[in-house]
Short mmCIF file of C-alpha atoms in Angstrom, two decimals:
data_model
loop_
_atom_site.label_atom_id
_atom_site.label_comp_id
_atom_site.label_asym_id
_atom_site.label_seq_id
_atom_site.Cartn_x
_atom_site.Cartn_y
_atom_site.Cartn_z
CA MET W 1022 20.50 0.85 -2.77
CA LYS W 1023 21.31 -1.97 -0.35
CA SER W 1024 20.20 -5.25 0.94
CA TYR W 1025 17.41 -4.29 3.85
CA LEU W 1026 14.43 -5.42 5.41
CA ALA W 1027 11.00 -4.32 4.37
CA ALA W 1028 7.88 -4.90 6.40
CA ALA W 1029 3.96 -5.49 5.13
CA ILE W 1030 1.95 -4.62 8.16
CA GLN W 1031 -1.64 -6.19 8.30
CA MET W 1032 -4.31 -4.68 10.39
CA ASN W 1033 -7.98 -5.21 11.21
CA SER W 1034 -8.90 -1.32 11.33
CA LEU W 1035 -12.49 -0.34 12.80
CA PRO W 1036 -14.04 2.58 12.95
CA ASP W 1037 -12.20 3.90 16.19
CA LEU W 1038 -9.22 6.41 15.06
CA HIS W 1039 -7.09 5.96 17.96
CA GLN W 1040 -7.64 2.10 18.80
CA ASN W 1041 -6.33 1.94 15.29
CA LEU W 1042 -3.39 4.17 15.86
CA ALA W 1043 -2.59 1.85 19.16
CA GLN W 1044 -2.61 -0.92 16.82
CA ALA W 1045 -0.32 0.09 14.12
CA GLU W 1046 2.01 1.55 16.81
CA GLU W 1047 2.07 -2.13 18.28
CA LEU W 1048 2.79 -3.41 14.80
CA ILE W 1049 5.20 -0.98 13.57
CA ASP W 1050 7.38 -1.58 16.92
CA LEU W 1051 7.19 -5.11 16.06
CA ALA W 1052 8.74 -5.15 12.50
CA VAL W 1053 11.24 -2.51 13.66
CA ARG W 1054 12.26 -4.97 16.65
CA ARG W 1055 12.47 -7.55 13.95
CA GLY W 1056 14.86 -5.18 11.72
CA ALA W 1057 12.44 -3.92 9.01
CA GLU W 1058 13.68 -0.25 7.69
CA LEU W 1059 10.66 0.13 5.48
CA VAL W 1060 7.26 -0.30 7.11
CA GLY W 1061 4.18 0.23 5.14
CA LEU W 1062 0.70 0.28 6.63
CA PRO W 1063 -2.60 -0.70 4.58
CA GLU W 1064 -5.06 1.35 3.17
CA ASN W 1065 -7.66 2.70 5.77
CA PHE W 1066 -5.11 2.21 8.73
CA SER W 1067 -6.41 4.83 10.63
CA PHE W 1068 -10.31 4.19 10.09
CA LEU W 1069 -12.47 1.83 7.95
CA GLY W 1070 -16.18 1.51 8.96
CA ASP W 1071 -18.98 3.70 7.97
CA GLU W 1072 -18.34 5.95 5.28
CA GLN W 1073 -20.50 8.96 6.03
CA ALA W 1074 -18.82 8.85 10.06
CA LYS W 1075 -15.12 8.78 8.01
CA LEU W 1076 -16.68 11.50 6.50
CA ALA W 1077 -17.67 13.45 9.38
CA GLN W 1078 -14.36 12.65 10.93
CA SER W 1079 -12.16 13.30 8.14
CA GLU W 1080 -10.38 16.27 9.31
CA GLU W 1081 -9.51 14.60 12.48
CA ILE W 1082 -8.58 11.41 11.00
CA ALA W 1083 -6.33 13.59 8.35
CA GLN W 1084 -4.35 15.65 10.92
CA GLU W 1085 -3.86 12.77 13.47
CA SER W 1086 -2.95 10.13 10.73
CA GLU W 1087 -0.24 12.73 9.20
CA LYS W 1088 1.12 13.56 12.88
CA PHE W 1089 1.40 9.88 13.61
CA LEU W 1090 3.15 8.76 10.65
CA LYS W 1091 5.94 11.51 11.01
CA THR W 1092 5.89 10.81 14.76
CA MET W 1093 6.26 6.87 14.42
CA ALA W 1094 8.96 7.23 11.11
CA GLN W 1095 11.28 10.01 13.53
CA ARG W 1096 10.79 7.48 16.80
CA PHE W 1097 11.63 4.13 15.35
CA GLN W 1098 13.92 6.10 12.73
CA VAL W 1099 12.86 4.05 9.65
CA THR W 1100 11.02 4.91 6.64
CA ILE W 1101 7.05 4.48 6.58
CA LEU W 1102 4.00 4.30 4.28
CA GLY W 1103 0.49 5.19 5.31
CA GLY W 1104 -1.26 3.41 3.12
CA GLY W 1105 -4.64 5.64 2.43
CA TYR W 1106 -6.30 7.72 5.00
CA PRO W 1107 -8.99 10.80 4.21
CA VAL W 1108 -7.70 14.35 3.31
CA PRO W 1109 -10.75 16.65 3.20
CA VAL W 1110 -10.75 18.49 -0.19
CA GLY W 1111 -13.43 21.53 0.87
CA ASN W 1112 -16.35 20.29 -1.04
CA GLY W 1113 -17.58 17.35 1.07
CA LYS W 1114 -15.17 14.87 -0.51
CA VAL W 1115 -11.97 13.71 0.30
CA TYR W 1116 -8.65 12.35 -1.55
CA ASN W 1117 -7.72 8.84 -0.63
CA THR W 1118 -4.09 10.02 0.33
CA ALA W 1119 -1.01 7.54 0.65
CA LEU W 1120 2.18 9.43 2.54
CA LEU W 1121 5.80 8.32 2.34
CA VAL W 1122 7.65 9.77 5.26
CA ALA W 1123 11.10 9.68 6.20
CA PRO W 1124 13.37 8.75 9.00
CA ASN W 1125 13.83 12.28 10.11
CA GLY W 1126 9.87 12.55 10.21
CA GLN W 1127 9.70 14.77 6.73
CA GLU W 1128 7.09 14.01 3.96
CA ILE W 1129 8.93 12.79 0.94
CA ALA W 1130 6.06 11.52 -1.04
CA ARG W 1131 2.43 11.66 -1.33
CA TYR W 1132 -0.09 9.98 -3.46
CA GLU W 1133 -4.09 10.64 -4.07
CA LYS W 1134 -5.79 7.60 -5.41
CA VAL W 1135 -6.49 7.76 -9.11
CA HIS W 1136 -8.42 4.67 -9.32
CA LEU W 1137 -11.75 4.63 -7.19
CA PHE W 1138 -13.86 1.23 -6.41
CA ASP W 1139 -17.11 1.57 -7.82
CA VAL W 1140 -18.33 -2.15 -8.05
CA ASN W 1141 -21.40 -4.48 -7.49
CA LEU W 1142 -19.61 -7.91 -6.40
CA PRO W 1143 -21.65 -11.46 -7.04
CA ASP W 1144 -21.49 -11.75 -2.94
CA GLY W 1145 -24.35 -8.72 -2.92
CA ASN W 1146 -22.31 -6.11 -1.55
CA THR W 1147 -22.05 -2.84 -3.54
CA TYR W 1148 -19.22 -0.57 -3.10
CA ARG W 1149 -19.17 3.47 -4.29
CA GLU W 1150 -15.80 4.95 -3.29
CA SER W 1151 -16.49 7.75 -5.64
CA SER W 1152 -19.53 8.87 -3.70
CA MET W 1153 -17.27 10.49 -1.19
CA VAL W 1154 -13.92 10.19 -2.65
CA VAL W 1155 -12.39 12.68 -5.27
CA ALA W 1156 -9.85 10.68 -7.96
CA GLY W 1157 -6.54 12.11 -7.82
CA LEU W 1158 -5.29 13.68 -11.73
CA LYS W 1159 -1.16 12.59 -11.28
CA MET W 1160 0.40 9.11 -11.68
CA PRO W 1161 1.66 8.18 -8.48
CA PRO W 1162 5.41 8.89 -7.83
CA VAL W 1163 8.53 7.19 -7.56
CA TYR W 1164 10.60 8.35 -4.95
CA PRO W 1165 14.21 7.43 -5.50
CA THR W 1166 16.43 6.86 -2.20
CA LYS W 1167 20.36 5.42 -2.29
CA GLU W 1168 19.48 3.16 0.40
CA LEU W 1169 16.03 1.68 -0.34
CA GLY W 1170 16.12 1.82 -3.95
CA ASN W 1171 13.58 3.65 -6.30
CA ILE W 1172 10.36 3.39 -4.25
CA GLY W 1173 6.99 3.45 -6.57
CA LEU W 1174 3.43 4.27 -4.90
CA SER W 1175 -0.03 2.73 -5.35
CA VAL W 1176 -2.70 2.12 -3.59
CA CYS W 1177 -4.82 -1.01 -3.56
CA TYR W 1178 -7.50 -0.95 -6.33
CA ASP W 1179 -4.65 0.44 -8.60
CA VAL W 1180 -3.53 -3.34 -8.90
CA ARG W 1181 -6.02 -4.03 -11.59
CA PHE W 1182 -4.25 -1.11 -13.96
CA PRO W 1183 -0.97 -2.76 -15.07
CA GLU W 1184 -0.06 0.65 -17.45
CA VAL W 1185 0.14 2.60 -13.74
CA TYR W 1186 2.97 -0.10 -12.90
CA ARG W 1187 4.51 -0.18 -16.11
CA GLN W 1188 4.87 3.75 -15.92
CA LEU W 1189 6.23 3.23 -12.97
CA SER W 1190 9.00 0.60 -14.06
CA GLN W 1191 9.74 3.42 -17.11
CA MET W 1192 10.24 5.90 -14.35
CA GLY W 1193 12.58 3.59 -12.65
CA ALA W 1194 10.80 1.71 -9.84
CA GLU W 1195 12.76 -1.10 -8.34
CA VAL W 1196 10.24 -1.70 -5.40
CA LEU W 1197 6.40 -0.96 -5.78
CA LEU W 1198 4.03 -0.41 -2.54
CA VAL W 1199 0.60 -1.70 -3.10
CA PRO W 1200 -1.04 -0.76 0.44
CA ALA W 1201 -4.59 -2.39 0.33
CA ALA W 1202 -8.28 -3.24 1.81
CA PHE W 1203 -9.06 -5.77 -0.71
CA THR W 1204 -12.35 -7.57 0.08
CA ALA W 1205 -12.53 -11.11 1.14
CA HIS W 1206 -14.77 -11.42 -2.07
CA THR W 1207 -12.54 -10.40 -4.69
CA GLY W 1208 -9.26 -11.20 -2.61
CA LYS W 1209 -9.71 -14.99 -2.65
CA ASP W 1210 -9.15 -14.93 -6.62
CA HIS W 1211 -7.27 -11.93 -7.19
CA TRP W 1212 -5.02 -10.47 -4.95
CA GLN W 1213 -1.92 -13.29 -4.81
CA VAL W 1214 -2.28 -13.27 -8.84
CA LEU W 1215 -2.38 -9.71 -9.12
CA LEU W 1216 0.57 -8.74 -7.27
CA GLN W 1217 2.77 -11.50 -8.69
CA ALA W 1218 1.91 -10.24 -12.00
CA ARG W 1219 3.15 -6.73 -11.21
CA ALA W 1220 6.16 -7.81 -9.72
CA ILE W 1221 6.82 -10.15 -12.60
CA GLU W 1222 5.87 -7.87 -15.58
CA ASN W 1223 7.86 -5.00 -14.02
CA THR W 1224 10.58 -7.06 -12.59
CA CYS W 1225 10.59 -5.38 -9.28
CA TYR W 1226 9.90 -6.09 -5.35
CA VAL W 1227 6.33 -5.77 -4.37
CA ILE W 1228 5.30 -4.72 -0.88
CA ALA W 1229 1.33 -5.04 -0.21
CA PRO W 1230 0.12 -4.27 3.13
CA ALA W 1231 -3.40 -5.48 3.93
CA GLN W 1232 -6.66 -5.02 5.98
CA THR W 1233 -7.82 -8.80 7.60
CA GLY W 1234 -11.17 -9.69 9.14
CA ARG W 1235 -14.47 -8.29 9.63
CA HIS W 1236 -14.55 -4.47 9.96
CA ASN W 1237 -18.32 -4.46 10.65
CA PRO W 1238 -21.43 -6.95 9.87
CA ILE W 1239 -20.95 -6.29 5.76
CA ARG W 1240 -17.45 -5.60 5.22
CA GLN W 1241 -14.60 -8.06 5.09
CA SER W 1242 -11.32 -8.15 3.69
CA HIS W 1243 -9.05 -10.64 2.60
CA GLY W 1244 -5.50 -10.32 4.06
CA HIS W 1245 -2.52 -12.04 3.28
CA ALA W 1246 -0.51 -9.03 3.19
CA MET W 1247 3.02 -10.11 1.49
CA ILE W 1248 6.17 -9.37 -0.04
CA VAL W 1249 7.10 -10.49 -3.12
CA ASP W 1250 10.31 -10.72 -5.11
CA PRO W 1251 10.82 -9.54 -8.49
CA TRP W 1252 10.64 -13.05 -10.23
CA GLY W 1253 7.52 -13.25 -8.68
CA VAL W 1254 8.20 -15.60 -5.79
CA ILE W 1255 6.26 -14.73 -2.51
CA LEU W 1256 8.83 -14.29 0.14
CA ALA W 1257 6.53 -13.72 2.88
CA ASP W 1258 2.84 -14.01 3.80
CA ALA W 1259 0.39 -12.79 6.83
CA GLY W 1260 -1.89 -14.92 6.46
CA ASP W 1261 -5.47 -13.90 8.00
CA THR W 1262 -4.70 -12.47 11.13
CA PRO W 1263 -3.04 -8.69 12.41
CA GLY W 1264 0.73 -9.05 12.08
CA VAL W 1265 3.58 -8.81 9.89
CA ALA W 1266 5.00 -9.66 6.91
CA ILE W 1267 8.78 -9.80 6.75
CA ALA W 1268 11.21 -10.12 3.94
CA ALA W 1269 14.55 -8.93 2.50
CA ILE W 1270 15.16 -6.51 -0.50
CA GLU W 1271 18.22 -7.72 -2.67
CA PRO W 1272 19.59 -5.79 -5.00
CA ALA W 1273 21.73 -8.48 -6.11
CA ARG W 1274 18.29 -10.25 -6.71
CA LEU W 1275 16.78 -7.51 -8.43
CA GLU W 1276 19.43 -7.22 -11.00
CA GLN W 1277 19.88 -10.90 -11.36
CA VAL W 1278 16.13 -11.23 -12.41
CA ARG W 1279 16.70 -7.75 -14.73
CA ARG W 1280 19.65 -9.46 -16.34
CA GLN W 1281 17.86 -13.14 -16.66
CA MET W 1282 14.68 -11.83 -18.21
CA PRO W 1283 15.34 -8.23 -19.54
CA SER W 1284 11.70 -7.48 -20.75
CA LEU W 1285 11.86 -3.94 -19.83
CA GLN W 1286 14.33 -3.51 -22.42
CA HIS W 1287 12.38 -5.09 -25.04
CA ARG W 1288 9.13 -3.08 -25.02
CA VAL W 1289 8.10 -1.93 -28.35
CA PHE W 1290 4.81 -0.16 -27.06
CA VAL W 1291 6.07 2.30 -24.57
#
């Protein structure tokens, strides 16, 4: 693993596939011009809006999203994560799929979101992700790279389930990707502290791309795409407007924290 720059992209995606992909391309270009070699796009980067409209267009969204990720990775010669887009499963539902693509444009890791966001929030909004999404059945993967470290995947609501990240760290993860579309209501209280907790307890870097702003009259995302170091220090925060959070991923820092706080070696209940 070498020292390199990573980027957590922050978007305001809408129910317009091509407009969203154009926004994503601009932000990828910005991240690469600033030196990023690992770029993460948030959950629902290619479409965020009416769930029935997303379901109706899921075939096109899936095809265009995958094509886009592979094209961008190859064009800019970087590793790219597409943090979540619908992939039809053939029964009127979809997987919420995250895809990691290498600089040669080849898929290197895929994860189908396991934990689905079915909640009734105090602000009056109800979310039933399971109404159109089928939960994945497999643990998220850790993809080992010589240059970027061992990369563990996850998506949004997964961040509330620490056992997922404990398993990823046990599998050797050094960098945890947490692309999200966190709601404004929950994000203001929980987003930052959850990301810091996952970083601290697993002594890993956390890269968390995010959605921000209003997507329709009732749905609003928290923003604050960020990168957190293994000690829990926030290295970059994109605020509440579309943009990019960029920070250095340093193997020496990872080794220092794991040497000073060797909690992964002290686990009793594994």
